[in-house]
PDB file of C-alpha atoms and ligand atoms in Angstrom:
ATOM      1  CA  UNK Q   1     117.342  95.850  80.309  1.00 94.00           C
ATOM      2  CA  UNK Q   2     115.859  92.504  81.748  1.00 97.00           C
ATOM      3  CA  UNK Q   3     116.888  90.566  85.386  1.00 98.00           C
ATOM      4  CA  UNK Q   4     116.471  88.639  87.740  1.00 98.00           C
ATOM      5  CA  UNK Q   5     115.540  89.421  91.544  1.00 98.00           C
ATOM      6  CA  UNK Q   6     116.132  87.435  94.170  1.00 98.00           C
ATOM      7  CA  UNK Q   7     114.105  87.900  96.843  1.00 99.00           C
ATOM      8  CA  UNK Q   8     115.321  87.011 100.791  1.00 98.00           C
ATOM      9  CA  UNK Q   9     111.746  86.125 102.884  1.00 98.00           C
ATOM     10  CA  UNK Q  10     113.211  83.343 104.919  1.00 98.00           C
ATOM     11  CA  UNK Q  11     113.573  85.509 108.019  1.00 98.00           C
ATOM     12  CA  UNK Q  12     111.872  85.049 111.207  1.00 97.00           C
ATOM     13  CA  UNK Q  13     110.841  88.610 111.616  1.00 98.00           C
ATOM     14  CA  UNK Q  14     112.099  88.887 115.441  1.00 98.00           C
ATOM     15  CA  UNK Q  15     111.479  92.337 115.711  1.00 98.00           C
ATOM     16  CA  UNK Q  16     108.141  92.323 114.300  1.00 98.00           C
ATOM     17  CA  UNK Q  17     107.276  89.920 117.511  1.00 98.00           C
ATOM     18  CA  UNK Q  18     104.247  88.659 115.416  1.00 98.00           C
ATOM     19  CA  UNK Q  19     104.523  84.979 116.760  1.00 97.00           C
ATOM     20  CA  UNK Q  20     105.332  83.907 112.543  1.00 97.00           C
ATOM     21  CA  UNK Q  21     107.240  85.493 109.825  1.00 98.00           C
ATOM     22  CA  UNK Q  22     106.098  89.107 109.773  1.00 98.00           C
ATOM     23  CA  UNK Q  23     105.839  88.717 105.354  1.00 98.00           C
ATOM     24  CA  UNK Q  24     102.694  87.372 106.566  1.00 98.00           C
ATOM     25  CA  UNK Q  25     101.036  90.151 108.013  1.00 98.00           C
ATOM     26  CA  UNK Q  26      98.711  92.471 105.611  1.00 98.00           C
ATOM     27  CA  UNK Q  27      98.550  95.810 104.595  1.00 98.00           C
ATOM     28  CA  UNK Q  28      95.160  96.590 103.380  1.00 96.00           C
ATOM     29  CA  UNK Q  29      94.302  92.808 103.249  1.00 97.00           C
ATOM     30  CA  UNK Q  30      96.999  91.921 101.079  1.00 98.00           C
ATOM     31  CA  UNK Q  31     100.606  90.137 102.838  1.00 98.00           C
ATOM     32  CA  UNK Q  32     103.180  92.022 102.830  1.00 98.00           C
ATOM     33  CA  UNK Q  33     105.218  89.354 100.559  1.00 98.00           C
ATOM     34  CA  UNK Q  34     102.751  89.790  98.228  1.00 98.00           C
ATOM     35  CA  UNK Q  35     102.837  93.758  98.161  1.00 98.00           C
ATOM     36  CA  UNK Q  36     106.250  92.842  97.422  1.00 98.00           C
ATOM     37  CA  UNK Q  37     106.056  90.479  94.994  1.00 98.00           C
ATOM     38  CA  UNK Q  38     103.369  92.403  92.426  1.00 98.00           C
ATOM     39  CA  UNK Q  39     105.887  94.971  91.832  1.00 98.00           C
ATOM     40  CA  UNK Q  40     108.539  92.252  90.276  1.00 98.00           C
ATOM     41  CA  UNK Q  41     104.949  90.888  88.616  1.00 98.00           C
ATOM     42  CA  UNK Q  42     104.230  94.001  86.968  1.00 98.00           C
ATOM     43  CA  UNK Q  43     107.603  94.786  85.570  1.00 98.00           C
ATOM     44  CA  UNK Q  44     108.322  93.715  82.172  1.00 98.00           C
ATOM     45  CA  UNK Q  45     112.216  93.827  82.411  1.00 98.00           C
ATOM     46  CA  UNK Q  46     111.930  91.574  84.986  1.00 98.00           C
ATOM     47  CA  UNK Q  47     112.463  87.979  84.044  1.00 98.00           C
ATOM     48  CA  UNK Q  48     112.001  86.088  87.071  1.00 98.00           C
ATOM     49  CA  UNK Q  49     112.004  85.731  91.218  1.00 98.00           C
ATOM     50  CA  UNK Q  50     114.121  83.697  92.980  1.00 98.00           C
ATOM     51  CA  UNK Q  51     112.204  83.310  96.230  1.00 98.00           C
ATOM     52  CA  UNK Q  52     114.429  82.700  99.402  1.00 98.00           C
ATOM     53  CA  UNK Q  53     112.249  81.172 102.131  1.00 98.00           C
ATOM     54  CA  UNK Q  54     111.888  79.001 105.244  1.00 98.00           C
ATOM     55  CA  UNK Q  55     110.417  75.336 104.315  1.00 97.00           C
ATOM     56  CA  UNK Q  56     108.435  76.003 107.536  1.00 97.00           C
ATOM     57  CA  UNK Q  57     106.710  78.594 105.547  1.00 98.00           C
ATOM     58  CA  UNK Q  58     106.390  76.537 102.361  1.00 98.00           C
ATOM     59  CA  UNK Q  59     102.880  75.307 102.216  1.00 98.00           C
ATOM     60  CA  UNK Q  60     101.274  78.749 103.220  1.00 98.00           C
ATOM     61  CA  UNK Q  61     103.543  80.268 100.796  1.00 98.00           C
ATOM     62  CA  UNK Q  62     102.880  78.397  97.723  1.00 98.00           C
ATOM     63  CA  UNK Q  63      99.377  78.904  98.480  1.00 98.00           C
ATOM     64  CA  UNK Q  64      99.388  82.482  98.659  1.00 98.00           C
ATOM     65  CA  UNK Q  65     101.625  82.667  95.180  1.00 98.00           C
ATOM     66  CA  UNK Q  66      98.436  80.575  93.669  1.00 98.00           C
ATOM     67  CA  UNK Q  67      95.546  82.644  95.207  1.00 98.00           C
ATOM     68  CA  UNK Q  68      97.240  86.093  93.816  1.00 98.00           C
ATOM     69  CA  UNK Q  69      98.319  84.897  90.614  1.00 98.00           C
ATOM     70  CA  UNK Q  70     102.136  85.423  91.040  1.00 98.00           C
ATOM     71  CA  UNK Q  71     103.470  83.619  87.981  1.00 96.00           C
ATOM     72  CA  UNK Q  72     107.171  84.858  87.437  1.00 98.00           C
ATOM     73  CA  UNK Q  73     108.711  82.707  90.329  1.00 97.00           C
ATOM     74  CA  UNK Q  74     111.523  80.991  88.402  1.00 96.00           C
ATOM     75  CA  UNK Q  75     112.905  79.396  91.804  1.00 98.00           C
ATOM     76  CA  UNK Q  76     112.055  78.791  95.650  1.00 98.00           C
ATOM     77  CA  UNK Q  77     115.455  77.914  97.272  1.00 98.00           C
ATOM     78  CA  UNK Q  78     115.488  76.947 100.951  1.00 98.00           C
ATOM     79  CA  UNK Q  79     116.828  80.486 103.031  1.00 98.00           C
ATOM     80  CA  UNK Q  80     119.889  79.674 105.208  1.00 98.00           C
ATOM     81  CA  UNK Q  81     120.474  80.742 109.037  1.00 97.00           C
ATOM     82  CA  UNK Q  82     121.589  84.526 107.329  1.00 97.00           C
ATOM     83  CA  UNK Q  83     119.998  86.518 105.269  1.00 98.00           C
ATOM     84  CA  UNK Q  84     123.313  86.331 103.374  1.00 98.00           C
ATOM     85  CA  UNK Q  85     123.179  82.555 103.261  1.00 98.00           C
ATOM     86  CA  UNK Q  86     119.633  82.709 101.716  1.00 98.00           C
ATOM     87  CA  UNK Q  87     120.968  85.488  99.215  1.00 98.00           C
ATOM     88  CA  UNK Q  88     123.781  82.765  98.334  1.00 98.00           C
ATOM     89  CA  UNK Q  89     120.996  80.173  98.049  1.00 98.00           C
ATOM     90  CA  UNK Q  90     119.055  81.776  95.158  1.00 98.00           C
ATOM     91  CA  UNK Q  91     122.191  83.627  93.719  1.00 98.00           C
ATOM     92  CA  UNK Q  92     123.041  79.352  92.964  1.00 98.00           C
ATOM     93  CA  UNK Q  93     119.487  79.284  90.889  1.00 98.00           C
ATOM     94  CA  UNK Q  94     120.604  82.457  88.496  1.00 97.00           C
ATOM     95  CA  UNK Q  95     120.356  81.722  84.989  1.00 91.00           C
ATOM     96  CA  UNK Q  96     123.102  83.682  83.270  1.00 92.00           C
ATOM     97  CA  UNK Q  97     125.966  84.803  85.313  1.00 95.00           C
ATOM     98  CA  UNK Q  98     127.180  87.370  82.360  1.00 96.00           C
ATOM     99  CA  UNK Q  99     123.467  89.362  83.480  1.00 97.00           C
ATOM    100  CA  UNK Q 100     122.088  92.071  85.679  1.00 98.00           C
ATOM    101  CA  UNK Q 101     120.494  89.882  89.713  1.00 98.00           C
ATOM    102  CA  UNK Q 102     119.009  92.214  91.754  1.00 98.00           C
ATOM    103  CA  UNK Q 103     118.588  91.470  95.927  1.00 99.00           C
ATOM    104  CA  UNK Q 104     115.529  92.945  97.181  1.00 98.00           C
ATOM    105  CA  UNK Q 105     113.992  92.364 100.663  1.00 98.00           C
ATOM    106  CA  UNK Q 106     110.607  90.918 100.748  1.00 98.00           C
ATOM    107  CA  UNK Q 107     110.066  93.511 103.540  1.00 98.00           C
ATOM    108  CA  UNK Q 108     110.441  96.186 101.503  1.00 98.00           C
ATOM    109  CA  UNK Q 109     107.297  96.438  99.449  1.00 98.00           C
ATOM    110  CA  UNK Q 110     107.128  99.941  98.246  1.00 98.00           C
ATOM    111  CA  UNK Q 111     109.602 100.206  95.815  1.00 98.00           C
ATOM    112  CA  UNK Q 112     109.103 101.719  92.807  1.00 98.00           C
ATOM    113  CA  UNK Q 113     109.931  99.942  89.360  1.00 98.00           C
ATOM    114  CA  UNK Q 114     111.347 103.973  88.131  1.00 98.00           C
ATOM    115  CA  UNK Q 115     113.991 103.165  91.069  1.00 98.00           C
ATOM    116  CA  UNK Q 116     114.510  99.855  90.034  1.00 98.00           C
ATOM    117  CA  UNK Q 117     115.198 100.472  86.101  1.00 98.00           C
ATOM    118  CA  UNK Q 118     117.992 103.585  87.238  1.00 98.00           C
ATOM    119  CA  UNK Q 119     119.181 101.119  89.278  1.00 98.00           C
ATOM    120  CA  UNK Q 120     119.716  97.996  86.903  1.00 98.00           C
ATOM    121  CA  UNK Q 121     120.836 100.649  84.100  1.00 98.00           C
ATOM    122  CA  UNK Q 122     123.942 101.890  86.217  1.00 98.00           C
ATOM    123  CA  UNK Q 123     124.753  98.061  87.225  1.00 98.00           C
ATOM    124  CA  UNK Q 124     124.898  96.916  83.398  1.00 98.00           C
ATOM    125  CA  UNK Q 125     127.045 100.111  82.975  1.00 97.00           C
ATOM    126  CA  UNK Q 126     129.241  99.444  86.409  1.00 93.00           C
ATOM    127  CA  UNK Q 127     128.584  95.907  87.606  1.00 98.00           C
ATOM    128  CA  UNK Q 128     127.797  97.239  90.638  1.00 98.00           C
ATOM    129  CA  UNK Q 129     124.624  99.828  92.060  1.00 98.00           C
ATOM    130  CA  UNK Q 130     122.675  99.971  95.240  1.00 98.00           C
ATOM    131  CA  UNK Q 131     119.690 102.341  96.271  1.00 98.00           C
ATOM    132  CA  UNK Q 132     119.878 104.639  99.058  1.00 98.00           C
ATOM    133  CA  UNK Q 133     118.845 107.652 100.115  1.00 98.00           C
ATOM    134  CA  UNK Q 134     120.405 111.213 101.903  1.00 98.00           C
ATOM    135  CA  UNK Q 135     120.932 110.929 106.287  1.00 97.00           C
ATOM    136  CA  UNK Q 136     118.210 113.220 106.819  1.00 97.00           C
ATOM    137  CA  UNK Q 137     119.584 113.322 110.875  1.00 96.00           C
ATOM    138  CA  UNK Q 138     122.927 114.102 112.192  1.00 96.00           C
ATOM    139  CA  UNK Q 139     124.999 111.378 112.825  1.00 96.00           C
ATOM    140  CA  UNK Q 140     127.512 111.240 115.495  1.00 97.00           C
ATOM    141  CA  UNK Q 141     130.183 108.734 116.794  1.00 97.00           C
ATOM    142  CA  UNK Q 142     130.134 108.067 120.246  1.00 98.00           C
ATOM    143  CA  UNK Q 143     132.163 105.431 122.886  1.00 97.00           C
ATOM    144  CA  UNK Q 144     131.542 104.597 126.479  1.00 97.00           C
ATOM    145  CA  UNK Q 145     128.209 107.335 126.581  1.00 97.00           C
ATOM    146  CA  UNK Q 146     130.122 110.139 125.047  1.00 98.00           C
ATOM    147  CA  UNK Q 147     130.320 111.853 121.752  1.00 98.00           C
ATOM    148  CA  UNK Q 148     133.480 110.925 119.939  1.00 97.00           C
ATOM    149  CA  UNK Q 149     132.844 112.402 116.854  1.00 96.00           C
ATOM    150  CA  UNK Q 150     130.012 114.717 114.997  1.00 96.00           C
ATOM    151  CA  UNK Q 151     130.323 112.809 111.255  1.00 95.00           C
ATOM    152  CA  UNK Q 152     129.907 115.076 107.899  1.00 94.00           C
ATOM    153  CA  UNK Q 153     126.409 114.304 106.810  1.00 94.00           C
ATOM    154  CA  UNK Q 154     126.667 115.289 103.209  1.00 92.00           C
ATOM    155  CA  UNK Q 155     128.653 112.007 102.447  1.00 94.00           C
ATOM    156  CA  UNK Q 156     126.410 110.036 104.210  1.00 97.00           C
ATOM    157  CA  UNK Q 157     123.714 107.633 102.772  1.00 98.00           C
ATOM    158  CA  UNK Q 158     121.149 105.414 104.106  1.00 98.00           C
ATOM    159  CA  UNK Q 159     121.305 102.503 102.131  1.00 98.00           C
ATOM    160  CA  UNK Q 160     118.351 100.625 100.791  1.00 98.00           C
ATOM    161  CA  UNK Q 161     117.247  97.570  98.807  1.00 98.00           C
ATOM    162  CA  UNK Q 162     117.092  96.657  95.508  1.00 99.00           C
ATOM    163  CA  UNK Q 163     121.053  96.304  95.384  1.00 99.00           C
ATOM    164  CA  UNK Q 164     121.787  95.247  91.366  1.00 99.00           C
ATOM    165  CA  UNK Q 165     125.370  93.717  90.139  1.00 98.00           C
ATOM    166  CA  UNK Q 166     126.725  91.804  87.367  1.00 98.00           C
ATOM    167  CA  UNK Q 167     125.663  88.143  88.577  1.00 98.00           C
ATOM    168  CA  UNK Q 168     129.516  87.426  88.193  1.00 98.00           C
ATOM    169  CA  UNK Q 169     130.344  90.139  90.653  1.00 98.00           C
ATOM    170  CA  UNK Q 170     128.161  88.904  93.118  1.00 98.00           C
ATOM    171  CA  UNK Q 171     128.833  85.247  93.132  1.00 98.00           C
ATOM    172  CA  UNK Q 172     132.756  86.400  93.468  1.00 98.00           C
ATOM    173  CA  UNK Q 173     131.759  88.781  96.398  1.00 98.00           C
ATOM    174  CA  UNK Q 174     130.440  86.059  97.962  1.00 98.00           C
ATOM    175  CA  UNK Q 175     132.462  83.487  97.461  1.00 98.00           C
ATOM    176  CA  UNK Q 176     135.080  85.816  99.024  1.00 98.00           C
ATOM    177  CA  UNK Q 177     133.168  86.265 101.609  1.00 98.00           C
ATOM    178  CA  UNK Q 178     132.611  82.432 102.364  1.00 98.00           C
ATOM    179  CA  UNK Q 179     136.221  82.121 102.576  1.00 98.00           C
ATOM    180  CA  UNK Q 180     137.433  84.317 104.922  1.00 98.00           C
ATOM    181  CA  UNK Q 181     134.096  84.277 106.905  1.00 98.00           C
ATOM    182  CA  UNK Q 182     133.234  87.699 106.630  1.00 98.00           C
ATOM    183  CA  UNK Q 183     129.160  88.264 107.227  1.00 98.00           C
ATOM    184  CA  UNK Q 184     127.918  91.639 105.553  1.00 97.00           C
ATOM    185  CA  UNK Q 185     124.448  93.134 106.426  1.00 95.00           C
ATOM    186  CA  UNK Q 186     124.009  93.932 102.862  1.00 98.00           C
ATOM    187  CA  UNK Q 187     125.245  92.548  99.021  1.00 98.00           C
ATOM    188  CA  UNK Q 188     127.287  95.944  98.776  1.00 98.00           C
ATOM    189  CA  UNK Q 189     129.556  95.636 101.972  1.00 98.00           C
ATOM    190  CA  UNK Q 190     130.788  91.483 100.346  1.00 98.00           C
ATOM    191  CA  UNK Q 191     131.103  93.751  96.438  1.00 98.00           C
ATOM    192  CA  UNK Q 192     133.255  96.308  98.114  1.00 98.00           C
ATOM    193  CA  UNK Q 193     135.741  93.846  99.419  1.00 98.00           C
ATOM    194  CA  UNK Q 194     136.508  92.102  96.127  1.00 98.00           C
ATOM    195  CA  UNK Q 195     137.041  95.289  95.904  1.00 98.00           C
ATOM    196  CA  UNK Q 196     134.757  96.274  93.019  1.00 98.00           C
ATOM    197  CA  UNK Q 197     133.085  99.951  92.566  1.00 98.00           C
ATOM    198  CA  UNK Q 198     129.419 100.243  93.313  1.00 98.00           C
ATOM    199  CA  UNK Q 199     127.633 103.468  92.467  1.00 98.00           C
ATOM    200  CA  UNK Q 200     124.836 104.990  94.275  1.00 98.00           C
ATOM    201  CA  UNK Q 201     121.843 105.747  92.734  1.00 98.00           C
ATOM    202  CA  UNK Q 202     118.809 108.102  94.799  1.00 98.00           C
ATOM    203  CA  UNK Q 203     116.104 106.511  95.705  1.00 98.00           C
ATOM    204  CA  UNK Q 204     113.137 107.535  98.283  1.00 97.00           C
ATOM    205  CA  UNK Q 205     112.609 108.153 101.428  1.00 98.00           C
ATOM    206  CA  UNK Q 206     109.216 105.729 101.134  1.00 97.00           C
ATOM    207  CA  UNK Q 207     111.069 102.473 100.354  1.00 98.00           C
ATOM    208  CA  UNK Q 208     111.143 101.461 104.129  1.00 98.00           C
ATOM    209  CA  UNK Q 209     112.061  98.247 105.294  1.00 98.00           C
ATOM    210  CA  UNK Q 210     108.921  96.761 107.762  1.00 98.00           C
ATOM    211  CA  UNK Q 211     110.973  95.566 110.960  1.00 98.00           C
ATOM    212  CA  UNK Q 212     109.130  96.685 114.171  1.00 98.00           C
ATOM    213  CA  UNK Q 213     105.016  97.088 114.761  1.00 98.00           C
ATOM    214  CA  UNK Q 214     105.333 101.199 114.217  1.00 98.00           C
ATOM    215  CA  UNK Q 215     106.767 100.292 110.628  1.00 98.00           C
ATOM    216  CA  UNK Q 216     102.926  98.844 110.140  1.00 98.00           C
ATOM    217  CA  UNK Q 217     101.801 102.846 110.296  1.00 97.00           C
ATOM    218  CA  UNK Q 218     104.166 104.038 107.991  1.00 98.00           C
ATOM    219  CA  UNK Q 219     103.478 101.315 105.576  1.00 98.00           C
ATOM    220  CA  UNK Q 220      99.265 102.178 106.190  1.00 97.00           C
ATOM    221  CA  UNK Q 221     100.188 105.678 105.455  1.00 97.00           C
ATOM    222  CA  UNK Q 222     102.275 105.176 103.079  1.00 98.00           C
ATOM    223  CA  UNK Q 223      99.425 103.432 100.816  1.00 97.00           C
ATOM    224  CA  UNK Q 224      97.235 106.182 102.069  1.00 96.00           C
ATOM    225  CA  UNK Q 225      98.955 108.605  99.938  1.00 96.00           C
ATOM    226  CA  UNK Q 226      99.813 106.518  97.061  1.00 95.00           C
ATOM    227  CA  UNK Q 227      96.259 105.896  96.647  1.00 93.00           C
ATOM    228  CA  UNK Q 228      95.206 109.226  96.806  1.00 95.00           C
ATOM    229  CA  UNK Q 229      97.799 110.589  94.640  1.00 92.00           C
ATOM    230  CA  UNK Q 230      97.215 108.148  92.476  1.00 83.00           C
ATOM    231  CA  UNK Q 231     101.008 106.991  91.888  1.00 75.00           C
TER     232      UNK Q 231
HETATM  233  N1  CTP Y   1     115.924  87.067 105.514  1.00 88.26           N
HETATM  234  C1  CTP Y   1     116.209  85.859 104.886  1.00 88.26           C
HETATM  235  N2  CTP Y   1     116.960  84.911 105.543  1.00 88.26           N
HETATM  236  C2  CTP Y   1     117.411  85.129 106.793  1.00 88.26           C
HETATM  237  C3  CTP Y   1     117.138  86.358 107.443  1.00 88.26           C
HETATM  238  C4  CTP Y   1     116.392  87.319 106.768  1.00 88.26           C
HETATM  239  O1  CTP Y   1     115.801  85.635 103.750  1.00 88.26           O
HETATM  240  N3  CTP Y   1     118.123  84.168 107.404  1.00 88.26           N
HETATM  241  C5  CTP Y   1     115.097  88.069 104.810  1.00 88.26           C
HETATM  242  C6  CTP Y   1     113.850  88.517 105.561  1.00 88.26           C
HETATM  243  O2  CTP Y   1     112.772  87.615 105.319  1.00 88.26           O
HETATM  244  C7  CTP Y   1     113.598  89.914 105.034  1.00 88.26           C
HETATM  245  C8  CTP Y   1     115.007  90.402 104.626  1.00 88.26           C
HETATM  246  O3  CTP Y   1     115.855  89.260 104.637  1.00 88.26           O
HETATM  247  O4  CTP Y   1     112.764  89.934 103.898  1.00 88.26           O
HETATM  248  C9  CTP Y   1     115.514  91.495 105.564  1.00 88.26           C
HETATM  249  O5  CTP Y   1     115.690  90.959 106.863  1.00 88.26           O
HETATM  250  P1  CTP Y   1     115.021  91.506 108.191  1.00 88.26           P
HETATM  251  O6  CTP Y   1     114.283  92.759 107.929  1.00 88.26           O
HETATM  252  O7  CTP Y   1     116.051  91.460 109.255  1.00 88.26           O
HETATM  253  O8  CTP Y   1     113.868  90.398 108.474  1.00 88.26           O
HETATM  254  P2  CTP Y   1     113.866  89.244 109.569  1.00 88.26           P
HETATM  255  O9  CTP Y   1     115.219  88.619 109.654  1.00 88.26           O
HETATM  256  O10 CTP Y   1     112.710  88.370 109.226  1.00 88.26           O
HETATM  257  O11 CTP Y   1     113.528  90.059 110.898  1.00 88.26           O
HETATM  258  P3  CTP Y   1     114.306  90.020 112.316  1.00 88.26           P
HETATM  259  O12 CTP Y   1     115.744  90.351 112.019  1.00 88.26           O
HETATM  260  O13 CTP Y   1     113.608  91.053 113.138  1.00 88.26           O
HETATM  261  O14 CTP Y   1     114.134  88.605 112.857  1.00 88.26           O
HETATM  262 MG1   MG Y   2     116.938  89.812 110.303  1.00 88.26          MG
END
């Protein structure tokens, strides 16, 4: 079943504190937008990237998409001040509204394409699916410095990127969401409120998202084993 991605990299990578936008830094040599960007590259359902980024990071960008031979990018849109706004930027370059748009984070570079064909499979069916993955810790509520609440863990999920919907579904979610100025941290939270199902499909617990400088060890170790177990 063929998509499109869009891809958010405009951020600014605060929490990184790398002094530039952390997609920058490597992992084994390679940048991490890159890591990122091969998977999307490799998979033959995808039919293209819609690259969200910062025009301060244009020209070292475009560069990098030329020396690693990234040749599916069917846009680069300008990011906006949220992640959400860049989302909304490249959800404007889609080409078919009636098919399957992924949003992936650019600083999530270990996803599998396995995850990502469930994934766009139960969104065709649905219109709506996100990745996540089982609270492996116990979660409580708490106010002023005291527990409120111990919350039941076996309905809880931590929730990932790729996120896949009917393009349709999207650009209404959002366009609600422009309207009564709601700001989600994630494609799912603007779906719900249309409100329009999204199902959950399992993912793993190695798709992290790189956001502070112990992320980097993870992400080394994380290769590590890929490499030596060869998948
Ligand atoms: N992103 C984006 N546009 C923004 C903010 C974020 O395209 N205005 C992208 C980031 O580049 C990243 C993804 O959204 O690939 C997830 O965001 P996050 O991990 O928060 O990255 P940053 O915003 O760069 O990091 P920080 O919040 O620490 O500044
Ligand atoms: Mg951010």
């Amino acid at each position: 079943m063929p998509y499109q991605v869009i891809i958010p990299a405009a951020g600014q990578g605060k929490r990184m504190g790398a002094g530039k936008n952390k997609l920058l830094l490597t992992l084994e040599g390679v940048p991490i937008l890159i890591h990122t960007l091969r998977v999307f590259e490799a998979d033959a359902e995808c039919s293209g990237i819609i690259l969200a980024i910062n025009p301060s990071d244009e020209q070292q960008f475009k560069s990098l998409l030329k020396e690693y031979d990234i040749h599916k990018l069917s846009s680069l849109v300008t990011g906006g001040k949220e992640r959400q706004d860049s989302v909304y930027n490249g959800l404007m370059a889609v080409h078919s509204l009636d098919g399957i748009v992924l949003v992936h984070d650019a600083a999530r570079p270990f996803i599998r394409i396995e995850t990502i064909h469930n994934l766009v499979e139960a969104a065709s069916k649905e219109g709506g699916s996100i990745v996540a993955v089982p609270v492996k810790d116990t979660i409580k509520k708490a106010a002023n410095g005291r527990v409120a609440e111990t919350v039941e863990r076996s309905s809880l999920w931590s929730v990932q990127t790729p996120q896949a919907f009917r393009a349709s579904v999207l650009l209404e979610a959002h366009n609600k969401a422009m309207r009564e100025q709601f700001v989600g941290t994630d494609e799912s939270s603007l779906v719900e409120r249309i409100p329009h199902p999204v199902s959950i499909i399992e993912g793993d617990y190695d798709n992290i998202k790189l956001t502070t400088p112990e992320d980097l060890y993870f992400a080394e170790a994380i290769l590590r084993k890929r490499k030596e177990s060869g998948v």
